[in-house]
Tab-separated table of C-alpha atoms in Angstrom:
chain	number	residue	atom	x	y	z
A	1	MET	CA	18.840	0.877	-39.439
A	2	ASP	CA	21.958	2.149	-37.956
A	3	PRO	CA	24.256	-0.806	-36.488
A	4	GLU	CA	25.596	1.628	-33.908
A	5	ASP	CA	21.797	2.687	-32.959
A	6	ARG	CA	20.996	1.530	-29.696
A	7	SER	CA	18.047	3.803	-29.111
A	8	GLU	CA	15.294	1.060	-29.429
A	9	ILE	CA	13.798	-0.308	-26.417
A	10	ALA	CA	14.543	-4.173	-25.710
A	11	PHE	CA	11.244	-5.839	-24.401
A	12	PHE	CA	12.381	-9.349	-23.513
A	13	ASP	CA	10.978	-12.346	-21.363
A	14	VAL	CA	12.518	-15.672	-20.504
A	15	GLU	CA	10.897	-18.975	-19.317
A	16	THR	CA	12.558	-21.350	-16.809
A	17	THR	CA	12.827	-24.408	-15.051
A	18	VAL	CA	11.129	-24.001	-11.340
A	19	PRO	CA	14.059	-25.310	-8.969
A	20	ASN	CA	13.673	-27.199	-5.986
A	21	ARG	CA	15.872	-26.134	-3.004
A	22	GLY	CA	19.364	-26.146	-3.881
A	23	GLN	CA	18.628	-26.094	-7.541
A	24	ARG	CA	19.442	-23.247	-9.832
A	25	PHE	CA	17.168	-21.727	-12.425
A	26	ALA	CA	17.962	-22.735	-15.901
A	27	ILE	CA	16.468	-20.748	-18.948
A	28	LEU	CA	14.293	-22.828	-21.354
A	29	GLU	CA	13.352	-19.795	-23.585
A	30	PHE	CA	14.417	-16.396	-24.554
A	31	GLY	CA	12.431	-14.110	-26.789
A	32	SER	CA	12.638	-10.074	-27.250
A	33	ILE	CA	11.436	-7.477	-29.700
A	34	LEU	CA	12.874	-4.246	-30.330
A	35	VAL	CA	10.408	-1.437	-30.161
A	36	CYS	CA	10.750	1.947	-31.723
A	37	PRO	CA	10.632	4.370	-28.755
A	38	LYS	CA	8.922	7.194	-30.626
A	39	LYS	CA	6.205	5.057	-32.300
A	40	LEU	CA	6.185	1.901	-30.000
A	41	THR	CA	6.539	-0.238	-33.181
A	42	GLU	CA	8.004	-3.666	-33.488
A	43	LEU	CA	11.326	-3.488	-35.641
A	44	ARG	CA	12.592	-6.823	-35.028
A	45	SER	CA	12.210	-9.824	-33.045
A	46	TYR	CA	13.861	-13.012	-32.021
A	47	THR	CA	12.738	-15.874	-30.013
A	48	THR	CA	14.339	-19.417	-29.266
A	49	LEU	CA	13.958	-22.550	-26.895
A	50	VAL	CA	16.942	-22.983	-24.977
A	51	GLN	CA	18.572	-26.528	-23.973
A	52	PRO	CA	19.449	-26.299	-20.475
A	53	ALA	CA	22.742	-28.338	-19.553
A	54	ASP	CA	21.057	-30.767	-17.160
A	55	LEU	CA	17.693	-32.000	-18.578
A	56	SER	CA	16.643	-33.353	-15.496
A	57	LEU	CA	15.723	-29.624	-14.191
A	58	ILE	CA	12.572	-29.797	-16.111
A	59	SER	CA	9.985	-31.270	-13.816
A	60	SER	CA	6.509	-31.626	-14.166
A	61	LEU	CA	5.812	-28.634	-12.074
A	62	SER	CA	8.109	-26.838	-14.450
A	63	VAL	CA	5.976	-27.953	-17.455
A	64	ARG	CA	2.796	-26.854	-15.808
A	65	CYS	CA	4.058	-23.579	-15.435
A	66	ASN	CA	5.116	-22.800	-19.125
A	67	GLY	CA	4.234	-26.121	-21.082
A	68	ILE	CA	7.952	-26.547	-22.083
A	69	LYS	CA	8.726	-30.190	-22.026
A	70	ARG	CA	12.097	-31.898	-22.302
A	71	ASP	CA	11.369	-33.128	-25.754
A	72	ASP	CA	10.984	-29.849	-26.617
A	73	VAL	CA	14.272	-28.619	-26.076
A	74	VAL	CA	16.303	-31.600	-26.413
A	75	LEU	CA	17.629	-30.222	-29.989
A	76	ALA	CA	17.785	-26.623	-28.898
A	77	PRO	CA	20.692	-24.798	-28.876
A	78	LEU	CA	22.604	-24.193	-25.630
A	79	PHE	CA	22.638	-20.891	-23.843
A	80	ALA	CA	26.326	-20.413	-24.726
A	81	ASP	CA	25.254	-20.951	-28.388
A	82	ILE	CA	22.800	-18.033	-28.360
A	83	ALA	CA	24.889	-15.808	-25.913
A	84	ASP	CA	26.142	-13.519	-28.703
A	85	THR	CA	22.783	-12.906	-30.238
A	86	VAL	CA	21.177	-12.228	-26.642
A	87	TYR	CA	24.203	-9.771	-25.811
A	88	ASP	CA	23.774	-8.020	-29.059
A	89	ILE	CA	19.877	-7.641	-28.314
A	90	LEU	CA	20.234	-6.425	-25.118
A	91	HIS	CA	23.589	-4.354	-24.382
A	92	GLY	CA	23.529	-0.722	-24.385
A	93	ARG	CA	19.575	-0.523	-24.703
A	94	ILE	CA	16.684	0.242	-22.533
A	95	TRP	CA	15.374	-2.919	-21.293
A	96	ALA	CA	11.653	-3.354	-20.499
A	97	GLY	CA	9.240	-6.311	-19.561
A	98	HIS	CA	6.783	-7.060	-16.623
A	99	ASN	CA	8.890	-8.182	-13.376
A	100	ILE	CA	12.028	-7.999	-15.160
A	101	LEU	CA	14.124	-6.281	-12.552
A	102	ARG	CA	13.486	-9.006	-9.797
A	103	PHE	CA	13.415	-12.093	-12.315
A	104	ASP	CA	14.408	-12.123	-15.821
A	105	CYS	CA	17.293	-9.487	-15.230
A	106	ALA	CA	18.875	-11.935	-12.677
A	107	ARG	CA	18.309	-15.058	-15.115
A	108	ILE	CA	20.171	-13.432	-17.734
A	109	ARG	CA	23.127	-12.505	-15.521
A	110	GLU	CA	23.386	-15.974	-14.095
A	111	ALA	CA	23.367	-17.382	-17.482
A	112	PHE	CA	26.262	-15.595	-18.631
A	113	ALA	CA	27.896	-16.023	-15.504
A	114	GLU	CA	27.725	-19.631	-15.754
A	115	ILE	CA	29.538	-19.648	-19.163
A	116	GLY	CA	32.045	-17.140	-17.774
A	117	ARG	CA	31.175	-14.232	-19.771
A	118	GLN	CA	30.355	-10.632	-18.755
A	119	PRO	CA	26.619	-9.806	-18.869
A	120	PRO	CA	24.854	-7.370	-21.304
A	121	GLU	CA	24.264	-3.924	-19.371
A	122	PRO	CA	21.102	-2.016	-19.966
A	123	LYS	CA	21.315	1.878	-20.213
A	124	GLY	CA	17.801	1.983	-18.456
A	125	ALA	CA	14.756	-0.340	-17.319
A	126	ILE	CA	11.269	-0.378	-17.578
A	127	ASP	CA	9.645	-2.807	-15.264
A	128	SER	CA	5.930	-2.611	-15.914
A	129	LEU	CA	4.855	-4.457	-12.877
A	130	GLY	CA	5.827	-1.697	-10.793
A	131	LEU	CA	5.147	1.005	-12.952
A	132	LEU	CA	1.720	0.073	-13.931
A	133	THR	CA	0.561	-0.628	-10.174
A	134	GLN	CA	1.879	2.836	-9.018
A	135	GLN	CA	0.575	4.530	-12.295
A	136	PHE	CA	-2.605	2.492	-13.506
A	137	GLY	CA	-3.640	1.633	-9.793
A	138	ARG	CA	-5.037	-1.319	-8.747
A	139	ARG	CA	-8.237	-1.299	-10.949
A	140	ALA	CA	-7.012	-4.206	-13.053
A	141	GLY	CA	-6.647	-6.287	-9.848
A	142	ASP	CA	-3.641	-8.298	-8.754
A	143	MET	CA	-1.614	-6.495	-11.732
A	144	LYS	CA	-0.292	-9.935	-13.388
A	145	MET	CA	0.212	-9.882	-16.808
A	146	ALA	CA	-2.757	-12.472	-17.504
A	147	THR	CA	-5.205	-10.119	-15.195
A	148	LEU	CA	-4.091	-7.192	-17.270
A	149	ALA	CA	-4.486	-8.670	-20.735
A	150	ARG	CA	-7.980	-10.110	-19.634
A	151	TYR	CA	-8.881	-6.469	-18.236
A	152	PHE	CA	-8.018	-4.900	-21.531
A	153	GLY	CA	-9.648	-8.083	-23.750
A	154	LEU	CA	-6.444	-9.114	-25.253
A	155	GLY	CA	-6.907	-12.974	-24.390
A	156	ASN	CA	-5.009	-15.287	-22.410
A	157	GLN	CA	-1.299	-15.310	-21.577
A	158	THR	CA	0.455	-18.253	-23.032
A	159	HIS	CA	3.511	-18.066	-20.752
A	160	ARG	CA	5.834	-18.470	-23.730
A	161	SER	CA	8.461	-15.617	-24.365
A	162	LEU	CA	7.471	-13.868	-27.530
A	163	ASP	CA	3.653	-13.937	-26.840
A	164	ASP	CA	4.207	-12.543	-23.355
A	165	VAL	CA	6.431	-10.069	-24.599
A	166	ARG	CA	4.186	-8.685	-27.342
A	167	MET	CA	1.295	-8.811	-24.674
A	168	ASN	CA	3.620	-6.729	-22.274
A	169	LEU	CA	3.751	-4.108	-25.099
A	170	GLU	CA	0.122	-4.120	-25.879
A	171	VAL	CA	-0.877	-3.805	-22.290
A	172	LEU	CA	1.659	-0.695	-21.939
A	173	LYS	CA	-0.064	1.017	-25.047
A	174	TYR	CA	-3.783	0.266	-23.507
A	175	CYS	CA	-2.800	1.725	-20.358
A	176	ALA	CA	-0.785	4.999	-21.767
A	177	THR	CA	-3.997	5.259	-23.694
A	178	VAL	CA	-6.242	5.481	-20.675
A	179	LEU	CA	-3.970	7.536	-18.477
A	180	PHE	CA	-3.925	9.948	-21.605
A	181	LEU	CA	-7.392	10.437	-22.021
A	182	GLU	CA	-8.065	10.600	-18.170
A	183	SER	CA	-5.349	13.531	-17.965
A	184	SER	CA	-7.119	15.359	-20.931
A	185	LEU	CA	-10.372	15.408	-19.328
A	186	PRO	CA	-10.618	18.100	-16.772
A	187	TYR	CA	-12.164	17.252	-13.395
A	188	ALA	CA	-11.919	13.505	-14.635
A	189	HIS	CA	-12.465	10.959	-11.616
A	190	VAL	CA	-11.916	7.407	-11.904
A	191	ASP	CA	-13.750	4.952	-9.768
A	192	HIS	CA	-11.324	2.519	-8.090
A	193	SER	CA	-13.649	0.279	-6.615
A	194	VAL	CA	-13.745	-2.182	-9.831
A	195	SER	CA	-13.419	-5.472	-8.947
A	196	PRO	CA	-10.586	-7.587	-10.217
A	197	GLY	CA	-10.878	-9.009	-13.840
A	198	THR	CA	-13.552	-6.455	-14.830
A	199	THR	CA	-13.562	-5.198	-18.473
A	200	SER	CA	-12.522	-1.651	-19.441
A	201	SER	CA	-15.995	-0.968	-20.350
A	202	ARG	CA	-17.357	-1.184	-16.736
A	203	ARG	CA	-14.646	1.368	-15.296
A	204	ARG	CA	-16.715	4.588	-14.501
A	205	ILE	CA	-15.306	7.896	-15.676
A	206	ASP	CA	-17.305	10.729	-13.651
A	207	ALA	CA	-16.642	14.450	-14.739
A	208	SER	CA	-17.473	17.370	-12.278
A	209	HIS	CA	-19.774	20.107	-13.952
A	210	GLU	CA	-19.596	23.487	-12.688
A	211	GLY	CA	-21.335	23.835	-9.169
A	212	ASN	CA	-21.305	20.266	-8.526
A	213	THR	CA	-18.745	18.348	-6.365
A	214	VAL	CA	-18.321	14.543	-7.231
A	215	THR	CA	-17.230	12.998	-3.515
A	216	THR	CA	-17.645	9.034	-4.565
A	217	SER	CA	-14.773	8.711	-6.660
A	218	VAL	CA	-10.925	8.981	-6.295
A	219	ARG	CA	-8.815	10.820	-9.031
A	220	LEU	CA	-6.361	8.515	-10.598
A	221	PRO	CA	-2.707	10.178	-10.710
A	222	SER	CA	-1.906	10.444	-14.312
A	223	ILE	CA	1.807	10.884	-15.789
A	224	SER	CA	1.007	14.477	-16.606
A	225	GLU	CA	0.546	15.177	-13.006
A	226	ASN	CA	4.360	14.205	-12.539
A	227	SER	CA	5.865	16.230	-15.161
A	228	ALA	CA	5.801	20.174	-15.563
A	229	ALA	CA	4.907	19.966	-19.149
A	230	GLN	CA	2.307	18.015	-20.718
A	231	PRO	CA	3.993	14.794	-21.921
A	232	ASP	CA	3.570	12.569	-24.942
A	233	PRO	CA	1.459	9.510	-23.455
A	234	PHE	CA	3.474	6.978	-25.736
A	235	ASN	CA	7.081	8.508	-25.068
A	236	MET	CA	8.859	5.408	-23.295
A	237	SER	CA	11.476	7.630	-21.670
A	238	ILE	CA	8.605	9.438	-19.613
A	239	LEU	CA	7.721	5.964	-18.359
A	240	ARG	CA	11.495	4.937	-17.745
A	241	ASN	CA	11.821	8.054	-15.590
A	242	GLU	CA	8.667	7.451	-13.405
A	243	MET	CA	10.093	4.022	-12.974
A	244	ALA	CA	13.505	4.958	-11.714
A	245	SER	CA	12.402	7.917	-9.356
A	246	ASP	CA	9.496	6.041	-7.555
A	247	ASN	CA	8.472	2.473	-7.725
A	248	HIS	CA	7.408	1.923	-4.330
A	249	LEU	CA	4.750	-0.796	-4.028
A	250	GLN	CA	2.366	-1.477	-1.285
A	251	SER	CA	3.483	-4.437	0.805
A	252	ASP	CA	0.557	-6.829	-0.129
A	253	ILE	CA	1.939	-6.739	-3.621
A	254	LEU	CA	5.084	-7.981	-2.958
A	255	MET	CA	4.710	-11.600	-3.605
A	256	GLU	CA	1.788	-11.450	-6.521
A	257	GLU	CA	4.287	-11.809	-9.462
A	258	GLU	CA	7.305	-13.449	-7.406
A	259	GLN	CA	8.373	-16.444	-9.175
A	260	ILE	CA	9.292	-19.528	-6.656
A	261	GLN	CA	12.691	-18.745	-5.177
A	262	PRO	CA	14.906	-20.911	-3.337
A	263	SER	CA	14.326	-18.654	-0.246
A	264	ASP	CA	10.813	-19.424	-0.404
A	265	ILE	CA	10.913	-23.055	-0.595
A	266	VAL	CA	11.558	-24.167	3.053
A	267	VAL	CA	12.138	-28.073	3.882
A	268	PRO	CA	11.002	-28.825	7.465
A	269	GLU	CA	14.085	-29.850	9.660
A	270	ASN	CA	13.207	-31.789	12.672
A	271	THR	CA	11.694	-29.559	15.160
A	272	SER	CA	10.323	-31.906	17.688
A	273	ASP	CA	12.296	-30.071	20.383
A	274	HIS	CA	13.788	-26.466	20.828
A	275	GLU	CA	17.100	-27.433	19.342
A	276	GLY	CA	17.966	-24.730	16.996
A	277	PHE	CA	15.452	-22.235	18.063
A	278	LEU	CA	16.267	-19.819	20.671
A	279	ALA	CA	13.890	-18.412	23.302
A	280	PRO	CA	13.634	-14.588	23.275
A	281	ASP	CA	15.386	-14.627	26.852
A	282	ALA	CA	18.234	-16.594	25.135
A	283	VAL	CA	18.846	-13.873	22.585
A	284	SER	CA	21.647	-11.669	23.108
A	285	LEU	CA	20.907	-8.489	21.036
A	286	PRO	CA	24.589	-7.584	20.532
A	287	ASN	CA	24.884	-11.116	18.796
A	288	ILE	CA	22.799	-10.205	16.277
A	289	LYS	CA	24.204	-9.522	12.591
A	290	ALA	CA	23.302	-9.656	9.132
A	291	ILE	CA	25.554	-11.085	6.534
A	292	LEU	CA	25.460	-11.699	2.562
A	293	VAL	CA	25.615	-15.426	1.490
A	294	PRO	CA	24.970	-16.902	-2.394
A	295	PHE	CA	21.353	-16.740	-3.480
A	296	TYR	CA	21.925	-20.635	-3.801
A	297	PRO	CA	25.065	-22.694	-4.129
A	298	GLY	CA	27.249	-21.369	-6.923
A	299	SER	CA	25.274	-18.439	-7.569
A	300	GLU	CA	26.773	-14.810	-7.743
A	301	MET	CA	23.676	-13.055	-6.550
A	302	MET	CA	24.030	-12.759	-2.878
A	303	LYS	CA	21.182	-12.712	-0.147
A	304	LEU	CA	21.030	-11.381	3.494
A	305	LYS	CA	20.956	-13.905	6.413
A	306	LEU	CA	20.417	-13.424	9.924
A	307	LEU	CA	22.769	-14.884	12.488
A	308	HIS	CA	22.850	-15.097	16.138
A	309	GLY	CA	26.642	-15.346	16.707
A	310	ASP	CA	27.503	-17.881	14.031
A	311	SER	CA	24.409	-19.537	13.796
A	312	PRO	CA	21.524	-18.900	11.818
A	313	LEU	CA	18.934	-17.044	14.001
A	314	GLN	CA	15.674	-19.081	14.413
A	315	LEU	CA	13.197	-17.867	17.404
A	316	TYR	CA	10.977	-20.017	19.465
A	317	CYS	CA	8.232	-17.977	20.760
A	318	SER	CA	5.823	-19.191	23.300
A	319	CYS	CA	1.969	-18.218	24.103
A	320	LEU	CA	1.816	-15.747	20.985
A	321	LYS	CA	-1.931	-14.373	20.452
A	322	VAL	CA	-3.584	-14.310	17.076
A	323	ARG	CA	-5.025	-10.938	16.332
A	324	PHE	CA	-6.191	-11.728	13.045
A	325	GLY	CA	-6.298	-15.075	11.578
A	326	VAL	CA	-5.290	-16.833	8.366
A	327	SER	CA	-5.041	-14.709	5.158
A	328	GLY	CA	-4.440	-15.736	1.781
A	329	LYS	CA	-5.604	-13.616	-1.076
A	330	PHE	CA	-2.516	-14.268	-3.539
A	331	LEU	CA	-1.599	-17.089	-5.269
A	332	ASP	CA	1.837	-18.945	-6.087
A	333	ASN	CA	2.986	-20.411	-9.159
A	334	THR	CA	1.383	-24.042	-8.179
A	335	GLY	CA	-1.969	-22.135	-7.558
A	336	ARG	CA	-2.221	-22.408	-3.799
A	337	ARG	CA	-2.775	-19.675	-1.602
A	338	LYS	CA	-0.086	-17.679	0.413
A	339	LEU	CA	-1.218	-17.830	4.046
A	340	ASN	CA	-0.161	-15.801	6.617
A	341	PHE	CA	-1.531	-14.669	10.353
A	342	VAL	CA	-0.985	-11.861	12.517
A	343	VAL	CA	0.004	-12.151	16.141
A	344	ASP	CA	0.996	-9.558	18.985
A	345	LEU	CA	4.045	-9.108	20.605
A	346	ASN	CA	5.614	-8.502	23.879
A	347	LEU	CA	8.277	-5.969	24.358
A	348	SER	CA	11.173	-8.660	24.438
A	349	LEU	CA	10.458	-10.070	21.194
A	350	CYS	CA	9.598	-6.474	19.709
A	351	SER	CA	13.427	-5.589	20.602
A	352	ILE	CA	14.833	-8.596	18.981
A	353	LEU	CA	13.063	-8.229	16.003
A	354	GLU	CA	13.825	-4.332	15.844
A	355	ALA	CA	17.263	-5.281	16.297
A	356	CYS	CA	17.381	-7.590	13.364
A	357	ASP	CA	15.726	-4.763	11.031
A	358	SER	CA	18.410	-2.722	12.047
A	359	SER	CA	21.216	-4.722	11.124
A	360	ALA	CA	19.482	-6.206	7.910
A	361	GLN	CA	18.531	-2.829	6.683
A	362	LYS	CA	22.202	-1.510	7.341
A	363	LEU	CA	23.650	-4.195	5.231
A	364	SER	CA	20.972	-3.988	2.652
A	365	VAL	CA	21.581	-0.318	2.308
A	366	ASP	CA	25.647	-0.958	2.469
A	367	SER	CA	25.315	-3.520	-0.213
A	368	GLY	CA	23.771	-1.117	-2.524
A	369	SER	CA	20.165	-1.872	-2.547
A	370	THR	CA	17.824	1.073	-3.242
A	371	SER	CA	14.566	-0.944	-1.841
A	372	GLY	CA	12.156	0.843	0.800
A	373	TRP	CA	12.206	-1.275	4.215
A	374	ASN	CA	9.419	-2.717	5.545
A	375	PRO	CA	9.851	-3.136	9.568
A	376	VAL	CA	8.688	-6.240	10.659
A	377	VAL	CA	6.849	-5.138	13.469
A	378	ASN	CA	3.618	-3.246	12.983
A	379	PRO	CA	2.563	-0.875	15.718
A	380	MET	CA	-1.349	-1.025	15.961
A	381	LYS	CA	-2.443	2.259	15.975
A	382	GLY	CA	-5.572	3.030	18.509
A	383	PHE	CA	-6.574	3.270	21.822
A	384	VAL	CA	-3.876	1.049	22.865
A	385	ASN	CA	-0.243	0.925	20.688
A	386	TYR	CA	0.012	-2.791	20.550
A	387	PRO	CA	2.740	-4.191	18.414
A	388	ASN	CA	2.218	-7.061	16.147
A	389	ALA	CA	3.673	-9.088	13.409
A	390	ARG	CA	2.768	-11.040	10.487
A	391	ILE	CA	4.056	-14.942	10.390
A	392	HIS	CA	3.939	-16.629	7.041
A	393	ILE	CA	2.915	-20.539	6.598
A	394	ALA	CA	6.150	-22.242	5.394
A	395	THR	CA	5.880	-23.874	2.030
A	396	GLU	CA	7.974	-26.757	0.211
A	397	ILE	CA	8.246	-28.489	-3.206
A	398	ASN	CA	9.551	-32.272	-2.755
A	399	GLY	CA	9.915	-33.645	-6.350
A	400	ASP	CA	6.811	-32.338	-8.424
A	401	ALA	CA	4.683	-31.882	-5.249
A	402	ALA	CA	3.920	-28.624	-3.518
A	403	ARG	CA	2.367	-28.369	0.031
A	404	TYR	CA	2.272	-26.292	3.123
A	405	ALA	CA	5.017	-27.392	5.137
A	406	THR	CA	4.638	-25.924	8.735
A	407	GLU	CA	4.000	-28.933	11.212
A	408	ILE	CA	0.876	-28.336	13.210
A	409	HIS	CA	0.885	-29.776	17.031
A	410	GLN	CA	-1.564	-29.359	19.601
A	411	ARG	CA	-0.688	-28.789	23.349
A	412	GLU	CA	-2.854	-30.349	25.974
A	413	SER	CA	-4.673	-28.175	28.348
A	414	SER	CA	-2.469	-29.376	31.193
A	415	GLY	CA	0.738	-28.289	29.194
A	416	ALA	CA	2.504	-31.438	29.859
A	417	SER	CA	2.255	-33.000	26.242
A	418	GLN	CA	1.790	-32.293	22.596
A	419	LYS	CA	0.495	-34.258	19.544
A	420	LEU	CA	1.048	-33.683	15.973
A	421	ILE	CA	-2.074	-32.946	14.392
A	422	PHE	CA	-1.269	-32.093	10.884
A	423	SER	CA	2.696	-32.414	8.986
A	424	ASN	CA	0.807	-31.797	5.653
A	425	PRO	CA	-2.232	-29.269	6.517
A	426	SER	CA	-4.497	-27.974	4.135
A	427	GLY	CA	-5.677	-24.156	4.016
A	428	GLU	CA	-9.104	-24.986	5.466
A	429	GLU	CA	-7.430	-26.805	8.437
A	430	LEU	CA	-5.213	-23.920	9.080
A	431	GLU	CA	-7.918	-21.173	8.962
A	432	SER	CA	-10.164	-23.616	11.364
A	433	LEU	CA	-7.091	-23.702	13.842
A	434	LEU	CA	-5.686	-20.038	13.647
A	435	THR	CA	-8.664	-17.908	14.561
A	436	MET	CA	-8.612	-14.764	16.286
A	437	GLY	CA	-8.032	-14.875	19.908
A	438	SER	CA	-6.469	-18.194	19.664
A	439	VAL	CA	-2.802	-18.878	21.432
A	440	VAL	CA	0.152	-20.546	19.593
A	441	ASP	CA	3.761	-21.496	20.265
A	442	ALA	CA	5.696	-20.695	17.018
A	443	PHE	CA	9.093	-21.967	15.894
A	444	LEU	CA	10.259	-19.220	13.366
A	445	SER	CA	12.761	-18.544	10.788
A	446	LEU	CA	13.695	-15.231	9.781
A	447	GLU	CA	14.110	-14.545	6.322
A	448	PRO	CA	15.139	-11.414	4.559
A	449	TYR	CA	13.760	-10.404	1.037
A	450	ASP	CA	14.367	-7.747	-1.227
A	451	TYR	CA	11.677	-7.767	-3.990
A	452	GLN	CA	10.273	-5.042	-6.615
A	453	GLN	CA	12.082	-2.368	-4.610
A	454	LYS	CA	10.496	-3.435	-1.081
A	455	ALA	CA	12.655	-5.097	1.472
A	456	GLY	CA	12.368	-6.623	4.790
A	457	ILE	CA	11.942	-9.588	7.010
A	458	ARG	CA	9.314	-12.346	6.680
A	459	LEU	CA	8.974	-14.690	9.683
A	460	VAL	CA	8.359	-18.094	8.270
A	461	ALA	CA	6.706	-20.609	10.817
A	462	LYS	CA	8.361	-23.931	10.540
A	463	LYS	CA	6.373	-25.528	13.467
A	464	LEU	CA	3.180	-24.124	15.267
A	465	VAL	CA	1.973	-25.672	18.494
A	466	ILE	CA	-2.021	-24.561	19.065
A	467	HIS	CA	-2.950	-24.285	22.734
A	468	SER	CA	-6.199	-26.330	23.709
């Protein structure tokens, strides 16, 4: 192989610790394969465990995620020892992997920054999470790597770097093959109603015959429909171009593959009164502004933060009516359901949230983000156009324990007093309390996010007061 040839695709994956609030991610394993873009054959591979500078970052929660223990890495090289190799593998090549744009790429850049070196730069990127969600549809369920592997009968995901990289490549091959076959069948229709986890043998492909019309199926867009000429389905440059041009995910997919990020780990503060939380009538719209702050202390990555004047913007919203009760169809890394519910909004609160959207979106664009913006306020289309918003239940990781961290109080019918019901509610308890039509007072933090080409503001409940 020509040592100057950088045409290979670098599939790679990192396994990391799972940080508590204020901690950084630490790489525990790096794995990659260089792939021929014309034949999709493996040219060479590299994998190594990595010893973090601080072994205490490897918690039991981290071990549950990837199985890598402290004893496994105590004799492994530090990242500084493998940096030259990693740089040589990645720099100037197309990078590929599942969820790499949000997670793995960021971890590589952080690791190089920590040792005072310039990170490698790709000449292109293929993130199979967004790409396959768009091109392959939801027929494989939540589009996690483990689900895709089960769908194609490729076995269980090990959450070890080199195994996951090879599984990622095989999944892409299978998906490309299916899309090629479907695009080659005239009038082929694919049933999208396949439930998550079903095998490929149960997919139904209907062909319309002359004089007959198939109305019960929806045709899946294929790669060939997005290009003027019939492409080679195994040409990865086609996939890379698709990824670059349109990687818009539905909002419900945003958190499916998201790793636990410091912005998601909310440690409840003392919210026994309204201190630090502004009622809508105390908010001045001109005083709302968005700024960029480090993603975590010492990080070169930046994230958005909303302020009212010089203080973090947090809202106390009284008498919110629940339109839709608790929903939680996605799981986080600890296996807990990610819970949220929908409330109706009054005009004053709408104005505040729309001002937050405007300020945060402008800074997001100015800072170079190309993600599509999800408005925090959702209009209800129908007889009455009644705006609403989704409120997320706060989560916390404290040591090795993960839990829902929203305090749940109850207000007496007289309104004169309130009492703590749960400081650590279960999902079932939250579902039983936050039902359609119930009324709550909410203490909300506003948390901007930018994930998988979608950005916006999440309303996270630190405390809820249920009206009797």
